PDB file of C-alpha atoms in Angstrom:
ATOM      1  CA  MET A   1      78.613  -1.175 -96.728  1.00 58.00           C
ATOM      2  CA  ARG A   2      75.119  -2.525 -97.203  1.00 59.00           C
ATOM      3  CA  ALA A   3      76.233  -5.800 -95.332  1.00 59.00           C
ATOM      4  CA  ALA A   4      77.505  -3.612 -92.777  1.00 58.00           C
ATOM      5  CA  GLY A   5      74.214  -2.371 -92.188  1.00 60.00           C
ATOM      6  CA  LEU A   6      72.525  -5.452 -92.329  1.00 59.00           C
ATOM      7  CA  LEU A   7      75.062  -6.719 -89.532  1.00 57.00           C
ATOM      8  CA  LEU A   8      74.551  -3.603 -87.382  1.00 55.00           C
ATOM      9  CA  LEU A   9      70.376  -3.883 -87.694  1.00 60.00           C
ATOM     10  CA  ALA A  10      70.716  -7.479 -86.467  1.00 57.00           C
ATOM     11  CA  GLY A  11      72.852  -6.708 -83.638  1.00 57.00           C
ATOM     12  CA  LEU A  12      70.662  -4.048 -82.737  1.00 54.00           C
ATOM     13  CA  ILE A  13      67.629  -6.583 -82.713  1.00 56.00           C
ATOM     14  CA  GLY A  14      69.383  -8.830 -80.904  1.00 56.00           C
ATOM     15  CA  CYS A  15      69.954  -6.454 -78.114  1.00 55.00           C
ATOM     16  CA  VAL A  16      66.148  -5.347 -78.045  1.00 53.00           C
ATOM     17  CA  GLY A  17      65.217  -8.897 -77.798  1.00 72.00           C
ATOM     18  CA  GLN A  18      67.575  -9.791 -74.967  1.00 80.00           C
ATOM     19  CA  GLY A  19      66.699  -6.759 -72.811  1.00 81.00           C
ATOM     20  CA  ALA A  20      62.965  -7.526 -73.304  1.00 84.00           C
ATOM     21  CA  TYR A  21      63.718 -11.086 -72.200  1.00 84.00           C
ATOM     22  CA  ASP A  22      65.700  -9.972 -69.050  1.00 84.00           C
ATOM     23  CA  GLN A  23      62.814  -7.379 -68.019  1.00 87.00           C
ATOM     24  CA  SER A  24      60.174  -9.934 -68.424  1.00 86.00           C
ATOM     25  CA  LEU A  25      62.215 -12.291 -66.355  1.00 87.00           C
ATOM     26  CA  LEU A  26      62.238  -9.843 -63.769  1.00 89.00           C
ATOM     27  CA  GLU A  27      58.718  -9.081 -63.819  1.00 89.00           C
ATOM     28  CA  LEU A  28      58.005 -12.710 -63.629  1.00 90.00           C
ATOM     29  CA  GLN A  29      60.088 -13.033 -60.306  1.00 90.00           C
ATOM     30  CA  SER A  30      58.673  -9.920 -58.720  1.00 90.00           C
ATOM     31  CA  ALA A  31      55.475 -11.433 -59.767  1.00 91.00           C
ATOM     32  CA  LYS A  32      56.362 -14.775 -57.977  1.00 88.00           C
ATOM     33  CA  SER A  33      57.603 -12.979 -54.924  1.00 89.00           C
ATOM     34  CA  ASP A  34      53.821 -11.270 -54.769  1.00 90.00           C
ATOM     35  CA  LEU A  35      52.400 -14.358 -54.994  1.00 91.00           C
ATOM     36  CA  ALA A  36      54.274 -16.184 -52.290  1.00 91.00           C
ATOM     37  CA  ARG A  37      53.683 -12.906 -49.945  1.00 91.00           C
ATOM     38  CA  LEU A  38      49.963 -13.071 -51.020  1.00 93.00           C
ATOM     39  CA  ARG A  39      49.901 -16.757 -50.213  1.00 91.00           C
ATOM     40  CA  ALA A  40      51.739 -16.100 -46.709  1.00 93.00           C
ATOM     41  CA  GLN A  41      49.164 -13.252 -46.122  1.00 92.00           C
ATOM     42  CA  ASN A  42      46.385 -15.416 -47.186  1.00 92.00           C
ATOM     43  CA  GLU A  43      47.446 -18.311 -44.783  1.00 90.00           C
ATOM     44  CA  GLY A  44      47.795 -15.610 -42.107  1.00 92.00           C
ATOM     45  CA  LEU A  45      44.128 -14.402 -42.844  1.00 92.00           C
ATOM     46  CA  ASN A  46      43.123 -18.001 -42.631  1.00 92.00           C
ATOM     47  CA  LYS A  47      44.528 -18.703 -39.127  1.00 90.00           C
ATOM     48  CA  GLN A  48      42.740 -15.433 -37.972  1.00 92.00           C
ATOM     49  CA  LEU A  49      39.535 -16.516 -39.334  1.00 90.00           C
ATOM     50  CA  LEU A  50      39.820 -19.932 -37.539  1.00 91.00           C
ATOM     51  CA  GLY A  51      40.847 -18.069 -34.415  1.00 91.00           C
ATOM     52  CA  LEU A  52      37.855 -15.974 -34.980  1.00 92.00           C
ATOM     53  CA  LYS A  53      35.606 -18.713 -35.500  1.00 90.00           C
ATOM     54  CA  ALA A  54      36.829 -20.561 -32.404  1.00 91.00           C
ATOM     55  CA  SER A  55      36.116 -17.182 -30.397  1.00 89.00           C
ATOM     56  CA  ASN A  56      32.727 -17.068 -31.957  1.00 90.00           C
ATOM     57  CA  SER A  57      32.078 -20.387 -31.032  1.00 88.00           C
ATOM     58  CA  LYS A  58      33.251 -20.048 -27.426  1.00 89.00           C
ATOM     59  CA  LEU A  59      31.442 -16.591 -27.177  1.00 90.00           C
ATOM     60  CA  LYS A  60      27.858 -18.419 -28.399  1.00 90.00           C
ATOM     61  CA  GLU A  61      28.569 -21.012 -25.322  1.00 90.00           C
ATOM     62  CA  GLU A  62      29.020 -18.286 -22.968  1.00 92.00           C
ATOM     63  CA  ILE A  63      26.129 -16.416 -24.265  1.00 93.00           C
ATOM     64  CA  GLU A  64      24.050 -19.705 -23.614  1.00 91.00           C
ATOM     65  CA  LYS A  65      25.385 -20.107 -20.190  1.00 91.00           C
ATOM     66  CA  ALA A  66      24.473 -16.460 -19.419  1.00 92.00           C
ATOM     67  CA  ASN A  67      20.778 -16.824 -20.876  1.00 93.00           C
ATOM     68  CA  ALA A  68      20.629 -20.087 -18.960  1.00 92.00           C
ATOM     69  CA  GLN A  69      21.551 -18.291 -15.744  1.00 92.00           C
ATOM     70  CA  ILE A  70      19.237 -15.306 -16.513  1.00 93.00           C
ATOM     71  CA  ALA A  71      16.393 -17.822 -16.980  1.00 92.00           C
ATOM     72  CA  SER A  72      17.339 -19.425 -13.733  1.00 90.00           C
ATOM     73  CA  LEU A  73      17.460 -16.280 -12.029  1.00 92.00           C
ATOM     74  CA  ASN A  74      13.826 -15.188 -13.384  1.00 91.00           C
ATOM     75  CA  GLU A  75      12.469 -18.374 -12.451  1.00 90.00           C
ATOM     76  CA  ALA A  76      13.794 -17.917  -8.802  1.00 92.00           C
ATOM     77  CA  VAL A  77      12.709 -13.934  -8.766  1.00 92.00           C
ATOM     78  CA  VAL A  78       9.210 -15.162  -9.996  1.00 93.00           C
ATOM     79  CA  LYS A  79       8.857 -17.906  -7.209  1.00 91.00           C
ATOM     80  CA  GLU A  80      10.172 -15.487  -4.353  1.00 90.00           C
ATOM     81  CA  ARG A  81       7.647 -13.090  -5.699  1.00 90.00           C
ATOM     82  CA  GLN A  82       5.075 -15.476  -5.589  1.00 92.00           C
ATOM     83  CA  ALA A  83       6.031 -16.630  -2.010  1.00 92.00           C
ATOM     84  CA  GLY A  84       6.111 -12.873  -1.080  1.00 91.00           C
ATOM     85  CA  GLU A  85       2.559 -12.557  -2.139  1.00 92.00           C
ATOM     86  CA  SER A  86       1.233 -15.610  -0.545  1.00 89.00           C
ATOM     87  CA  ARG A  87       3.047 -14.730   2.795  1.00 88.00           C
ATOM     88  CA  LEU A  88       1.517 -10.959   2.439  1.00 90.00           C
ATOM     89  CA  LYS A  89      -1.948 -12.595   1.661  1.00 90.00           C
ATOM     90  CA  ASP A  90      -1.524 -14.918   4.920  1.00 87.00           C
ATOM     91  CA  LEU A  91      -0.539 -11.840   6.991  1.00 90.00           C
ATOM     92  CA  ASP A  92      -3.592 -10.256   5.793  1.00 88.00           C
ATOM     93  CA  ARG A  93      -5.785 -12.709   6.612  1.00 89.00           C
ATOM     94  CA  GLN A  94      -4.291 -13.298  10.045  1.00 92.00           C
ATOM     95  CA  PHE A  95      -4.831  -9.835  10.394  1.00 92.00           C
ATOM     96  CA  LYS A  96      -8.215  -9.588   9.665  1.00 90.00           C
ATOM     97  CA  GLU A  97      -8.992 -12.395  11.937  1.00 88.00           C
ATOM     98  CA  ALA A  98      -7.114 -10.872  14.971  1.00 88.00           C
ATOM     99  CA  THR A  99      -9.072  -7.804  14.081  1.00 87.00           C
ATOM    100  CA  ALA A 100     -12.689  -9.777  14.072  1.00 85.00           C
ATOM    101  CA  SER A 101     -11.318 -11.644  17.332  1.00 79.00           C
ATOM    102  CA  ARG A 102     -10.611  -8.233  19.025  1.00 86.00           C
ATOM    103  CA  LYS A 103     -14.131  -6.748  18.011  1.00 82.00           C
ATOM    104  CA  ALA A 104     -15.784 -10.014  19.513  1.00 82.00           C
ATOM    105  CA  LEU A 105     -13.965  -9.806  22.539  1.00 78.00           C
ATOM    106  CA  SER A 106     -14.717  -6.020  22.955  1.00 79.00           C
ATOM    107  CA  GLN A 107     -18.546  -7.110  22.459  1.00 80.00           C
ATOM    108  CA  GLU A 108     -18.328  -9.897  24.772  1.00 81.00           C
ATOM    109  CA  LEU A 109     -16.515  -7.457  27.181  1.00 78.00           C
ATOM    110  CA  GLU A 110     -19.171  -4.828  26.586  1.00 82.00           C
ATOM    111  CA  ILE A 111     -22.137  -7.440  27.236  1.00 85.00           C
ATOM    112  CA  ALA A 112     -20.394  -8.584  30.427  1.00 79.00           C
ATOM    113  CA  LYS A 113     -19.736  -5.126  31.623  1.00 80.00           C
ATOM    114  CA  GLN A 114     -23.606  -4.440  30.940  1.00 82.00           C
ATOM    115  CA  ARG A 115     -24.834  -7.455  32.656  1.00 79.00           C
ATOM    116  CA  TYR A 116     -22.416  -6.621  36.029  1.00 80.00           C
ATOM    117  CA  GLU A 117     -24.095  -3.024  36.132  1.00 83.00           C
ATOM    118  CA  ASP A 118     -27.532  -4.457  35.347  1.00 80.00           C
ATOM    119  CA  SER A 119     -26.876  -7.143  38.147  1.00 75.00           C
ATOM    120  CA  LEU A 120     -25.680  -4.455  40.632  1.00 78.00           C
ATOM    121  CA  LYS A 121     -28.976  -2.365  40.021  1.00 81.00           C
ATOM    122  CA  ILE A 122     -31.213  -5.539  40.456  1.00 82.00           C
ATOM    123  CA  GLN A 123     -29.025  -6.107  43.636  1.00 80.00           C
ATOM    124  CA  LYS A 124     -29.590  -2.859  44.820  1.00 80.00           C
ATOM    125  CA  ARG A 125     -33.359  -2.682  43.971  1.00 83.00           C
ATOM    126  CA  GLN A 126     -33.923  -5.921  45.749  1.00 80.00           C
ATOM    127  CA  ALA A 127     -32.062  -5.038  48.908  1.00 80.00           C
ATOM    128  CA  LYS A 128     -33.985  -1.707  48.988  1.00 80.00           C
ATOM    129  CA  GLU A 129     -37.350  -3.945  48.627  1.00 79.00           C
ATOM    130  CA  LEU A 130     -36.486  -6.360  51.400  1.00 78.00           C
ATOM    131  CA  LYS A 131     -35.620  -3.518  53.746  1.00 76.00           C
ATOM    132  CA  GLU A 132     -38.786  -1.808  53.133  1.00 77.00           C
ATOM    133  CA  ARG A 133     -40.920  -5.334  53.696  1.00 75.00           C
ATOM    134  CA  GLU A 134     -39.011  -5.522  56.872  1.00 71.00           C
ATOM    135  CA  GLN A 135     -39.738  -2.236  58.065  1.00 70.00           C
ATOM    136  CA  ALA A 136     -43.188  -2.395  56.914  1.00 70.00           C
ATOM    137  CA  ALA A 137     -43.463  -5.817  58.914  1.00 67.00           C
ATOM    138  CA  LEU A 138     -41.968  -4.315  62.107  1.00 63.00           C
ATOM    139  CA  LEU A 139     -44.452  -1.289  61.889  1.00 60.00           C
ATOM    140  CA  GLN A 140     -47.737  -3.673  61.849  1.00 56.00           C
ATOM    141  CA  PRO A 141     -49.511  -3.209  65.126  1.00 54.00           C
ATOM    142  CA  PRO A 142     -50.101  -6.509  67.019  1.00 53.00           C
ATOM    143  CA  ILE A 143     -53.611  -7.906  67.101  1.00 55.00           C
ATOM    144  CA  PRO A 144     -55.291  -7.406  70.839  1.00 55.00           C
ATOM    145  CA  PRO A 145     -56.624 -10.516  72.468  1.00 53.00           C
ATOM    146  CA  ALA A 146     -60.852 -10.728  72.699  1.00 51.00           C
ATOM    147  CA  LYS A 147     -62.226  -9.859  76.046  1.00 51.00           C
ATOM    148  CA  SER A 148     -64.628 -12.593  77.465  1.00 48.00           C
ATOM    149  CA  MET A 149     -65.996 -13.754  80.840  1.00 50.00           C
ATOM    150  CA  ALA A 150     -66.054 -17.252  80.166  1.00 48.00           C
ATOM    151  CA  PRO A 151     -63.051 -18.975  80.579  1.00 51.00           C
ATOM    152  CA  ALA A 152     -60.633 -18.238  77.591  1.00 49.00           C
ATOM    153  CA  PRO A 153     -60.351 -20.867  75.150  1.00 50.00           C
ATOM    154  CA  GLU A 154     -57.000 -22.443  74.111  1.00 49.00           C
ATOM    155  CA  ALA A 155     -55.661 -19.870  71.805  1.00 46.00           C
ATOM    156  CA  PRO A 156     -55.093 -21.397  68.513  1.00 45.00           C
ATOM    157  CA  LEU A 157     -51.652 -21.421  67.188  1.00 44.00           C
ATOM    158  CA  ALA A 158     -50.837 -18.476  65.148  1.00 42.00           C
ATOM    159  CA  PRO A 159     -50.455 -19.213  61.627  1.00 40.00           C
ATOM    160  CA  PRO A 160     -46.757 -19.127  60.171  1.00 38.00           C
ATOM    161  CA  PRO A 161     -45.939 -15.521  58.860  1.00 37.00           C
ATOM    162  CA  ALA A 162     -46.517 -15.359  55.060  1.00 36.00           C
ATOM    163  CA  ALA A 163     -43.674 -16.178  52.976  1.00 37.00           C
ATOM    164  CA  MET A 164     -41.775 -13.536  51.230  1.00 39.00           C
ATOM    165  CA  PRO A 165     -41.745 -13.271  47.554  1.00 44.00           C
ATOM    166  CA  ASP A 166     -38.352 -14.574  47.598  1.00 42.00           C
ATOM    167  CA  GLN A 167     -38.496 -17.342  50.216  1.00 42.00           C
ATOM    168  CA  LEU A 168     -40.464 -20.616  50.588  1.00 43.00           C
ATOM    169  CA  PRO A 169     -41.903 -21.413  54.215  1.00 42.00           C
ATOM    170  CA  ASN A 170     -39.157 -23.710  55.184  1.00 46.00           C
ATOM    171  CA  GLY A 171     -36.670 -20.709  54.692  1.00 43.00           C
ATOM    172  CA  SER A 172     -35.225 -22.055  51.497  1.00 43.00           C
ATOM    173  CA  SER A 173     -34.553 -19.435  48.684  1.00 49.00           C
ATOM    174  CA  GLN A 174     -36.310 -19.384  45.583  1.00 60.00           C
ATOM    175  CA  VAL A 175     -35.515 -17.431  42.516  1.00 65.00           C
ATOM    176  CA  PRO A 176     -38.708 -15.539  41.393  1.00 81.00           C
ATOM    177  CA  LEU A 177     -39.946 -15.922  37.876  1.00 89.00           C
ATOM    178  CA  VAL A 178     -39.426 -13.376  35.201  1.00 91.00           C
ATOM    179  CA  ASP A 179     -42.243 -12.190  33.286  1.00 93.00           C
ATOM    180  CA  ILE A 180     -41.177 -11.946  29.723  1.00 92.00           C
ATOM    181  CA  ASN A 181     -43.797  -9.501  28.838  1.00 92.00           C
ATOM    182  CA  ARG A 182     -42.550  -6.648  31.258  1.00 92.00           C
ATOM    183  CA  ALA A 183     -38.829  -7.458  31.978  1.00 91.00           C
ATOM    184  CA  THR A 184     -36.032  -5.468  30.460  1.00 92.00           C
ATOM    185  CA  SER A 185     -33.437  -6.552  28.039  1.00 89.00           C
ATOM    186  CA  ALA A 186     -30.929  -6.270  30.624  1.00 89.00           C
ATOM    187  CA  GLU A 187     -32.960  -8.371  33.329  1.00 89.00           C
ATOM    188  CA  LEU A 188     -33.843 -10.925  30.618  1.00 89.00           C
ATOM    189  CA  ALA A 189     -29.899 -11.269  29.987  1.00 88.00           C
ATOM    190  CA  LEU A 190     -29.258 -11.479  33.616  1.00 90.00           C
ATOM    191  CA  ALA A 191     -31.751 -13.437  35.191  1.00 88.00           C
ATOM    192  CA  LEU A 192     -32.086 -15.920  32.267  1.00 89.00           C
ATOM    193  CA  GLU A 193     -28.553 -16.097  31.062  1.00 89.00           C
ATOM    194  CA  LEU A 194     -29.711 -14.863  27.430  1.00 89.00           C
ATOM    195  CA  ALA A 195     -27.373 -13.720  25.024  1.00 89.00           C
ATOM    196  CA  LYS A 196     -27.987  -9.943  24.248  1.00 89.00           C
ATOM    197  CA  GLU A 197     -29.423 -10.763  20.550  1.00 91.00           C
ATOM    198  CA  ASP A 198     -31.920 -13.196  22.187  1.00 91.00           C
ATOM    199  CA  SER A 199     -33.035 -10.858  24.856  1.00 91.00           C
ATOM    200  CA  GLU A 200     -33.354  -8.095  22.296  1.00 92.00           C
ATOM    201  CA  LYS A 201     -35.508 -10.220  20.027  1.00 91.00           C
ATOM    202  CA  LEU A 202     -37.569 -11.472  22.867  1.00 91.00           C
ATOM    203  CA  VAL A 203     -38.388  -7.827  23.838  1.00 92.00           C
ATOM    204  CA  LYS A 204     -39.060  -6.518  20.329  1.00 92.00           C
ATOM    205  CA  ASN A 205     -41.786  -9.390  19.225  1.00 93.00           C
ATOM    206  CA  ARG A 206     -44.121  -9.010  22.437  1.00 93.00           C
ATOM    207  CA  PRO A 207     -46.281  -9.746  23.728  1.00 92.00           C
ATOM    208  CA  TYR A 208     -46.683 -13.494  24.371  1.00 93.00           C
ATOM    209  CA  LYS A 209     -49.447 -15.759  25.130  1.00 92.00           C
ATOM    210  CA  THR A 210     -47.483 -19.083  25.688  1.00 93.00           C
ATOM    211  CA  LYS A 211     -44.100 -19.858  26.387  1.00 91.00           C
ATOM    212  CA  GLU A 212     -44.059 -21.698  22.950  1.00 92.00           C
ATOM    213  CA  GLU A 213     -44.309 -18.176  21.371  1.00 92.00           C
ATOM    214  CA  LEU A 214     -40.662 -17.509  22.146  1.00 92.00           C
ATOM    215  CA  VAL A 215     -40.067 -19.857  19.505  1.00 93.00           C
ATOM    216  CA  THR A 216     -42.651 -19.622  16.692  1.00 93.00           C
ATOM    217  CA  LYS A 217     -42.894 -15.741  17.154  1.00 92.00           C
ATOM    218  CA  ALA A 218     -39.618 -14.338  18.782  1.00 90.00           C
ATOM    219  CA  GLY A 219     -37.241 -16.962  16.882  1.00 92.00           C
ATOM    220  CA  ILE A 220     -35.691 -18.129  19.892  1.00 92.00           C
ATOM    221  CA  ALA A 221     -33.780 -21.535  19.771  1.00 92.00           C
ATOM    222  CA  LYS A 222     -35.995 -24.388  21.275  1.00 93.00           C
ATOM    223  CA  ALA A 223     -33.082 -25.744  23.177  1.00 92.00           C
ATOM    224  CA  THR A 224     -32.651 -22.024  24.590  1.00 92.00           C
ATOM    225  CA  VAL A 225     -36.541 -22.081  25.484  1.00 92.00           C
ATOM    226  CA  ASP A 226     -36.466 -25.644  26.940  1.00 93.00           C
ATOM    227  CA  LYS A 227     -33.510 -24.054  29.292  1.00 92.00           C
ATOM    228  CA  ILE A 228     -35.454 -21.162  30.475  1.00 92.00           C
ATOM    229  CA  LYS A 229     -39.046 -22.212  30.415  1.00 91.00           C
ATOM    230  CA  ASP A 230     -38.969 -23.378  34.225  1.00 92.00           C
ATOM    231  CA  LYS A 231     -37.589 -19.802  35.012  1.00 91.00           C
ATOM    232  CA  ILE A 232     -40.244 -17.795  33.116  1.00 93.00           C
ATOM    233  CA  THR A 233     -43.684 -16.615  33.330  1.00 93.00           C
ATOM    234  CA  VAL A 234     -46.390 -15.018  30.804  1.00 92.00           C
ATOM    235  CA  SER A 235     -48.508 -12.282  32.072  1.00 86.00           C
ATOM    236  CA  PRO A 236     -51.870 -11.646  30.437  1.00 76.00           C
TER     237      PRO A 236
END
């Protein structure tokens, strides 16, 4: 009876040990399967990582190219802006020059217009004075001949008529001298062909005692004075 119990106990122990072994074997196989699956997943992940690295490198290259293009575009924009500013300054300078030229032309036109009007006034005045002189010469009574019982001596030749202020005895024309102490600015500009500024300075610094004072006192250029000195006179 005791022996049978021992045999039964040994059988039970053997059965338990074989079951645990089989269970361990199954767990080992499951672990191997999980390990293989994890290895496969790891390889997939490594492949994905390599793909991501390649994509990242390609993306960096594209970013660098884009940055280079942006820098080139910025440089082109800066150059274009500078060129535009330069063109704008040039146009502004041309506009100012054109405005100054227009102003100068307007002033010259105004001076020419004033000279023309002054010339007309002087011509009218001279024509009026000449007409008055001619009328005065026509109204002058003739001198009666002297009565004498003796034979009348041969009458002396009558002297030639006095020359008019604007004519010489031989009939050639003579330009009257301009009195720089009495002539108006317009008359000075017209008769002496002076610039408006010079004629105004000449009138402003009166009176003059000598022609040289036009340089020392009025500040007229010596070359201009040398040009007009034969056409002017200085009244006391």
